[in-house]
Amino acid sequence: MAIEIEQPRVGLSKVAVSKTHGEDSPYFAGWKAYDENPYHETSNQSGVIQMGLAENQVSFDLLEKYLEEHSEASSWGKGAPGFRENALFQDYHGLKSFRQAMANFMEQIRGGRAKFDPDRIVLTAGATAANELLTFILADPGDALLIPTPYYPGFDRDLRWRTSVNIVPIHCDSSNNFQITPEAMEAAYQSAESMNLKVRGILITNPSNRLGATIQRSALEQILDFAVNKNIHLVSDEIYSGSTFSSSEFISIAEILETRGYKDAERVHIVYSLSKDLGLPGFRVGTIYSYNDQVVTTARRMSSFTLISSQTQHLLACMLSNKEFSENYIKTNRERLSKRYDMIIKGLKKAGIECLKGNAGLFCWMNLSPLLEKPTRESELALWKVILNEVKLNISPGSSCHCSEPGWFRVCFANMSEQTLEIALERIHKFMEQRKRN
Amino acid sequence: MRLIVPLQSVVQGRGGLIFGSLIPCALFYFLQLYLKRHRSPKPQSNPPSPTTSSPKLAEMTRTSSRSNLFSRSIGQVRISSRAISIAKPNESPYYIGLDKASEDPYDRLSNPDGVIQLGLSENRLCFDLIEKWMSENLGHSITGRDNGELNINGIATYQPFDGTMELKLAMAGFMSHIMGGAVTFEPSQMVLTAGATPAIETLCFCLADQGNAFLVPTPYYPGFDRDVKFRTGVELIPVHCRSTDNFALSITALDQAFNQTRKHGTKIRGILLSNPANPVGNLLSREMLYAILDFAREKNIHVISDEIFAGSMYGNEEFVSMAEVLDSEGFDKNRVHIVYGLSKDLSLPGFRVGVIYSFNENVLAAARKLTRFSSVSAPTQRLLVSMLSDARFIEEYIKTNKRRLQNMHALFVAGLKGLNIRCADSSAGLYCWADMSKLISSYSEKGELELWDKLLNVGKINVTPGSACHCIEPGWFRCCFTALAEEDIPVVLERIRKAVENTTDLLNSS
């Protein structure tokens, strides 16, 4: 039976028809390939292994154990006292107990080296919403944000789509391990000016999403100085702060501010979430921590569009305020991620592949430039297609995240079992052997 | 003072303009430098706390709120113009009243002198039923069991942003049930959002560009001003309804508003309706729905029908959803979008569950992608699938809720009648629309706000004045009665009586 799709005669908005959501890009072919033929340990061993999704599944057992032992977190206890207040609670300030728990958790992750005030925490349904919200607040349509490359492809959509704000990249390259330099920042700023775009802020991800590495103290100081100099905002997306392999290597912008006595703090805003560190992206929990009162007030009001379910706030308040649980979780999660990282680096090295030295995150930044026919995007794309279709691995090519050097790929290792990771490494090894022979 | 004289002479001299501008600039620069060097250092290890005045609450007096905003060093870094207008102290009595009531909430036993909240449309009448269900069913129903072992994988990981199919199915069933089974909802045409608030905003982003407008019948829910205007840049054009015909919408009024707006160069992209209406509580008849659809077709615009109170009926009139009308007639479905949510009918506003239901594939495609900014939390999805699938519970809940709603409504409206306060005819909602125009000193917005203030600060009851809802006739107030127990009603009535004691034409006539 033919279904006639009527052409809609009534018009839609520019936002609705815009392609800024990015889902038409060629890299979505990777997701499609996975959806159509997903690897399964027993039922589909020749399927595509998903290595393009930064999801943390290594510590689920810790969460499950907590929930098993603390039914009051997920059920309000016998007779459900407190249920009705919770069900009615839609105050955009968020549950005080939850904000307190988040503040403590963020402090624990930073080894107590920074303090967080629960009243400066604004809750959002995920970091995606937090980043978009901040963009609405810090920039007007047509303005620009500077973002170091390579960066999370989602930013192109999250920060630009409904806000009409532009992104101007700060180019980083392998010559200095992709670190952000004052020269690169200045060049980006000038580039924006030459396009007549008003720069309103610089957004860094620390630890970096693509590189899997933390930003060094000296670089953070320079970035903050740059923001002060240009009188712009600094957004530090620290969503992977709890996923550093050792507790001492991550330095938060909050620590830099503390050593400076919170001078110039009113231009700094931190984004955090439980999607990566706690492996709970489905819960939709994000936060904005701002040192600027006006931003806190405005963000709170705007958060009406993206509130966290009070049921979830209650559950997480219980869980995260349990010191025993949170300390153990942070420590164990770090150890397991570190172990996975060692495993993948070793495996890749055996196959003759080098990676950027990383110390955080759920992925590593792999250098396949020696394999490229030509040092071009096209060659990189061709190689990516081969890896997807022949090796059956979905990894993220550098060109999808604005990397200026072709040949780099992000490979995720925490969203699968160790066995699956072994299989993936075997496939890579086989692939490299074949190439050597040809 | 000693600086001014030389300046004047400089300006009046030959190099006047140049020196007249250079010297002040230089002075200003040195002043800034001086101030910067001598700014008092902030304390070391603790981050500065935000200003302690509750940012959510704006004082009635403008001057004190302004000084709060600027009293501490905010810093010179700029925020966007969008943000600046949102950051302004909120002067709407709707929000002020809500805050006042929540700061000093009435409790029959522990705080009998507190403010009674009649300004928030919250339904507390059937929590006992939900609590009972929770006690009996919850256990580990949110995390699920896999061979007896607890398994969090199902809810922890990334879910489809627009909601799981299980929840969509359950919601489709629930919506159909509360609308009397007269219409079937297709899960594939649903997009779930974190509450009805983002559902409205998302639709606005999809249907209109910055600078466009929606027509909205008045009086309307004060929250629409935020939902539609905050971030989208879309305007709301009021279409005034009057008490002479019980605030019914007229196509003539719609047409007039449409033409007026067009003359001013603004493009109308759609009509935003609430059905059942908030704050009046009346319904759109089947004939009116046809007429609106005809109008929309003629002007080639969209229709958003916010049906969030569809399950909160207490009258005898029949609720007819836009979806039902579309089902039966050959209307162009591409222009109709329905909003729903669980905040009112199931009393779960904190859980953030809203629905966009559309017949337009392109709108659905765009809305789905936009839900990444406002998805329903996975544990909540799991819980609700369980609850909504419990047919026996839902049946009992809907029946009991309607009965208790009818009862409270009847008692409350009769009580107001005893004070010679008439309410508009209504069939649904968690509130009544009361005519207190005889109790205001001057028949104006000013008079209305004076009464509102007296009721809030003297009577200690918070009601929503019609002006906050853009009502064109002064003196109307929305009173929500579903957060009350029966015993509270006489207390409320007594407080109203006391507050307006000295007003003429009081409550003596029967």
Short mmCIF file of C-alpha atoms in Angstrom, two decimals, chain A residues 108-324:
data_model
loop_
_atom_site.label_atom_id
_atom_site.label_comp_id
_atom_site.label_asym_id
_atom_site.label_seq_id
_atom_site.Cartn_x
_atom_site.Cartn_y
_atom_site.Cartn_z
CA GLN A 108 36.39 14.78 46.29
CA ILE A 109 37.31 14.37 42.65
CA ARG A 110 39.73 17.27 42.99
CA GLY A 111 41.26 15.78 46.10
CA GLY A 112 39.88 18.61 48.21
CA ARG A 113 42.07 21.11 46.37
CA ALA A 114 39.06 23.28 45.50
CA LYS A 115 35.90 24.16 47.37
CA PHE A 116 32.44 24.32 45.81
CA ASP A 117 29.51 26.27 47.18
CA PRO A 118 26.20 24.39 46.64
CA ASP A 119 24.42 27.70 46.08
CA ARG A 120 26.46 28.29 42.96
CA ILE A 121 25.38 25.02 41.41
CA VAL A 122 22.68 25.22 38.74
CA LEU A 123 21.19 21.89 37.69
CA THR A 124 20.40 20.94 34.08
CA ALA A 125 19.25 17.78 32.36
CA GLY A 126 22.71 16.82 31.13
CA ALA A 127 25.90 18.69 30.23
CA THR A 128 24.57 19.14 26.70
CA ALA A 129 21.89 21.43 28.11
CA ALA A 130 24.40 23.10 30.45
CA ASN A 131 26.70 24.04 27.58
CA GLU A 132 23.83 25.34 25.46
CA LEU A 133 22.41 27.29 28.37
CA LEU A 134 25.74 28.96 29.07
CA THR A 135 26.05 29.87 25.42
CA PHE A 136 22.61 31.54 25.50
CA ILE A 137 23.72 33.51 28.55
CA LEU A 138 27.21 34.52 27.55
CA ALA A 139 26.76 35.30 23.87
CA ASP A 140 24.25 36.93 21.56
CA PRO A 141 23.29 35.58 18.13
CA GLY A 142 26.16 36.19 15.76
CA ASP A 143 28.79 36.30 18.50
CA ALA A 144 31.57 33.73 18.75
CA LEU A 145 33.13 31.30 21.17
CA LEU A 146 36.72 30.12 20.77
CA ILE A 147 37.25 26.39 21.15
CA PRO A 148 40.58 24.51 20.92
CA THR A 149 40.71 21.72 18.33
CA PRO A 150 40.27 18.83 18.19
CA TYR A 151 36.93 19.18 19.98
CA TYR A 152 33.81 17.14 20.70
CA PRO A 153 31.71 17.25 17.47
CA GLY A 154 28.57 17.73 19.53
CA PHE A 155 29.64 21.31 20.27
CA ASP A 156 28.90 22.32 16.69
CA ARG A 157 25.30 21.39 17.34
CA ASP A 158 24.87 22.10 21.05
CA LEU A 159 26.47 25.54 21.07
CA ARG A 160 25.30 26.83 17.70
CA TRP A 161 21.96 25.36 16.69
CA ARG A 162 19.33 27.29 18.64
CA THR A 163 21.65 29.99 19.91
CA SER A 164 22.94 31.19 16.51
CA VAL A 165 26.36 31.65 18.07
CA ASN A 166 29.51 30.86 16.07
CA ILE A 167 32.50 28.70 16.95
CA VAL A 168 35.98 29.83 15.93
CA PRO A 169 38.58 27.09 16.37
CA ILE A 170 41.88 27.50 18.21
CA HIS A 171 44.17 25.28 16.20
CA CYS A 172 46.35 22.83 18.10
CA ASP A 173 48.69 20.28 16.57
CA SER A 174 50.92 17.37 17.40
CA SER A 175 54.11 19.44 17.40
CA ASN A 176 53.53 20.15 21.06
CA ASN A 177 51.07 17.35 21.86
CA PHE A 178 48.07 19.46 20.88
CA GLN A 179 48.53 21.84 23.79
CA ILE A 180 46.79 25.21 23.70
CA THR A 181 49.23 28.08 23.22
CA PRO A 182 48.79 31.85 23.65
CA GLU A 183 49.76 32.29 20.00
CA ALA A 184 47.04 29.92 18.85
CA MET A 185 44.47 31.67 21.04
CA GLU A 186 45.49 35.06 19.73
CA ALA A 187 45.34 33.81 16.14
CA ALA A 188 41.82 32.52 16.69
CA TYR A 189 40.77 35.79 18.27
CA GLN A 190 42.16 37.75 15.32
CA SER A 191 40.47 35.38 12.93
CA ALA A 192 37.12 36.04 14.60
CA GLU A 193 37.70 39.78 14.50
CA SER A 194 38.52 39.64 10.80
CA MET A 195 35.15 37.94 10.26
CA ASN A 196 33.51 40.69 12.29
CA LEU A 197 32.50 38.27 15.01
CA LYS A 198 32.48 39.47 18.60
CA VAL A 199 34.29 36.91 20.75
CA ARG A 200 32.45 36.37 24.03
CA GLY A 201 34.28 33.45 25.52
CA ILE A 202 36.66 30.58 25.31
CA LEU A 203 35.46 27.07 26.04
CA ILE A 204 37.95 24.39 27.06
CA THR A 205 37.32 20.75 27.88
CA ASN A 206 39.56 19.58 30.67
CA PRO A 207 40.39 16.69 30.57
CA SER A 208 40.17 16.99 26.80
CA ASN A 209 37.58 15.06 24.89
CA ARG A 210 39.41 13.69 21.92
CA LEU A 211 42.92 13.81 23.40
CA GLY A 212 42.26 11.92 26.62
CA ALA A 213 44.70 14.21 28.42
CA THR A 214 44.49 16.87 31.12
CA ILE A 215 45.48 20.46 30.46
CA GLN A 216 48.70 21.47 32.21
CA ARG A 217 48.76 24.11 34.94
CA SER A 218 50.84 26.55 32.89
CA ALA A 219 48.40 26.33 30.00
CA LEU A 220 45.43 26.90 32.31
CA GLU A 221 47.12 30.01 33.71
CA GLN A 222 47.71 31.28 30.19
CA ILE A 223 44.14 30.58 29.15
CA LEU A 224 42.75 32.43 32.16
CA ASP A 225 45.12 35.35 31.50
CA PHE A 226 43.96 35.44 27.91
CA ALA A 227 40.31 35.57 29.00
CA VAL A 228 41.07 38.38 31.44
CA ASN A 229 43.05 40.28 28.82
CA LYS A 230 40.30 40.13 26.26
CA ASN A 231 37.62 40.56 28.92
CA ILE A 232 35.77 37.42 27.85
CA HIS A 233 34.34 34.41 29.64
CA LEU A 234 36.04 31.11 30.29
CA VAL A 235 33.94 27.96 30.32
CA SER A 236 35.71 24.87 31.57
CA ASP A 237 33.90 21.66 30.71
CA GLU A 238 35.28 19.28 33.35
CA ILE A 239 32.94 16.41 32.61
CA TYR A 240 35.80 13.88 32.61
CA SER A 241 37.44 15.18 35.79
CA GLY A 242 36.61 11.99 37.69
CA SER A 243 37.97 9.86 34.89
CA THR A 244 41.63 10.74 35.30
CA PHE A 245 43.84 7.72 35.84
CA SER A 246 45.56 9.23 38.84
CA SER A 247 43.99 11.70 41.25
CA SER A 248 46.90 14.14 41.24
CA GLU A 249 47.19 14.84 37.54
CA PHE A 250 43.99 16.74 37.02
CA ILE A 251 44.10 20.45 37.75
CA SER A 252 40.75 22.20 37.71
CA ILE A 253 40.32 25.84 36.79
CA ALA A 254 38.81 26.12 40.27
CA GLU A 255 42.25 25.45 41.75
CA ILE A 256 43.84 28.13 39.61
CA LEU A 257 41.19 30.57 40.80
CA GLU A 258 41.81 29.63 44.40
CA THR A 259 45.50 30.33 44.17
CA ARG A 260 44.63 33.72 42.66
CA GLY A 261 42.28 34.54 45.52
CA TYR A 262 39.26 34.32 43.19
CA LYS A 263 40.30 37.45 41.39
CA ASP A 264 38.67 37.52 37.93
CA ALA A 265 36.49 34.60 38.97
CA GLU A 266 33.30 36.22 37.73
CA ARG A 267 34.18 35.29 34.17
CA VAL A 268 34.69 31.59 34.93
CA HIS A 269 32.06 28.85 34.68
CA ILE A 270 32.52 25.14 35.12
CA VAL A 271 30.34 22.48 33.49
CA TYR A 272 30.06 19.06 35.06
CA SER A 273 27.89 15.98 34.68
CA LEU A 274 27.49 12.42 35.91
CA SER A 275 27.30 10.94 32.42
CA LYS A 276 30.95 10.02 32.16
CA ASP A 277 32.43 9.71 35.65
CA LEU A 278 29.45 7.86 37.04
CA GLY A 279 28.42 6.20 33.80
CA LEU A 280 24.86 7.50 34.06
CA PRO A 281 24.11 9.36 30.81
CA GLY A 282 20.55 8.04 30.86
CA PHE A 283 19.86 9.85 34.12
CA ARG A 284 20.40 13.25 32.47
CA VAL A 285 22.35 15.04 35.18
CA GLY A 286 24.42 18.12 34.42
CA THR A 287 25.53 21.17 36.33
CA ILE A 288 26.79 24.67 35.76
CA TYR A 289 29.03 26.02 38.49
CA SER A 290 29.46 29.74 38.06
CA TYR A 291 31.37 32.33 40.06
CA ASN A 292 29.18 35.04 38.53
CA ASP A 293 25.99 35.88 40.42
CA GLN A 294 24.13 37.18 37.40
CA VAL A 295 24.98 34.04 35.48
CA VAL A 296 23.84 31.87 38.38
CA THR A 297 20.49 33.69 38.60
CA THR A 298 19.90 33.67 34.87
CA ALA A 299 20.99 30.07 34.44
CA ARG A 300 18.67 28.99 37.22
CA ARG A 301 15.69 30.63 35.57
CA MET A 302 16.59 29.20 32.21
CA SER A 303 17.02 25.78 33.71
CA SER A 304 13.20 25.56 33.83
CA PHE A 305 13.52 24.16 30.34
CA THR A 306 15.83 21.41 31.46
CA LEU A 307 15.18 20.38 35.06
CA ILE A 308 16.45 17.13 36.51
CA SER A 309 13.71 14.75 37.62
CA SER A 310 13.24 15.15 41.37
CA GLN A 311 13.16 11.37 41.65
CA THR A 312 16.66 11.23 40.18
CA GLN A 313 17.87 14.10 42.36
CA HIS A 314 16.66 12.22 45.42
CA LEU A 315 18.34 8.98 44.36
CA LEU A 316 21.65 10.63 43.60
CA ALA A 317 21.58 12.81 46.71
CA CYS A 318 21.42 9.60 48.77
CA MET A 319 24.11 7.89 46.76
CA LEU A 320 26.62 10.70 46.47
CA SER A 321 26.34 11.84 50.07
CA ASN A 322 27.37 8.34 51.12
CA LYS A 323 31.06 9.08 51.66
CA GLU A 324 32.00 5.42 51.75
#
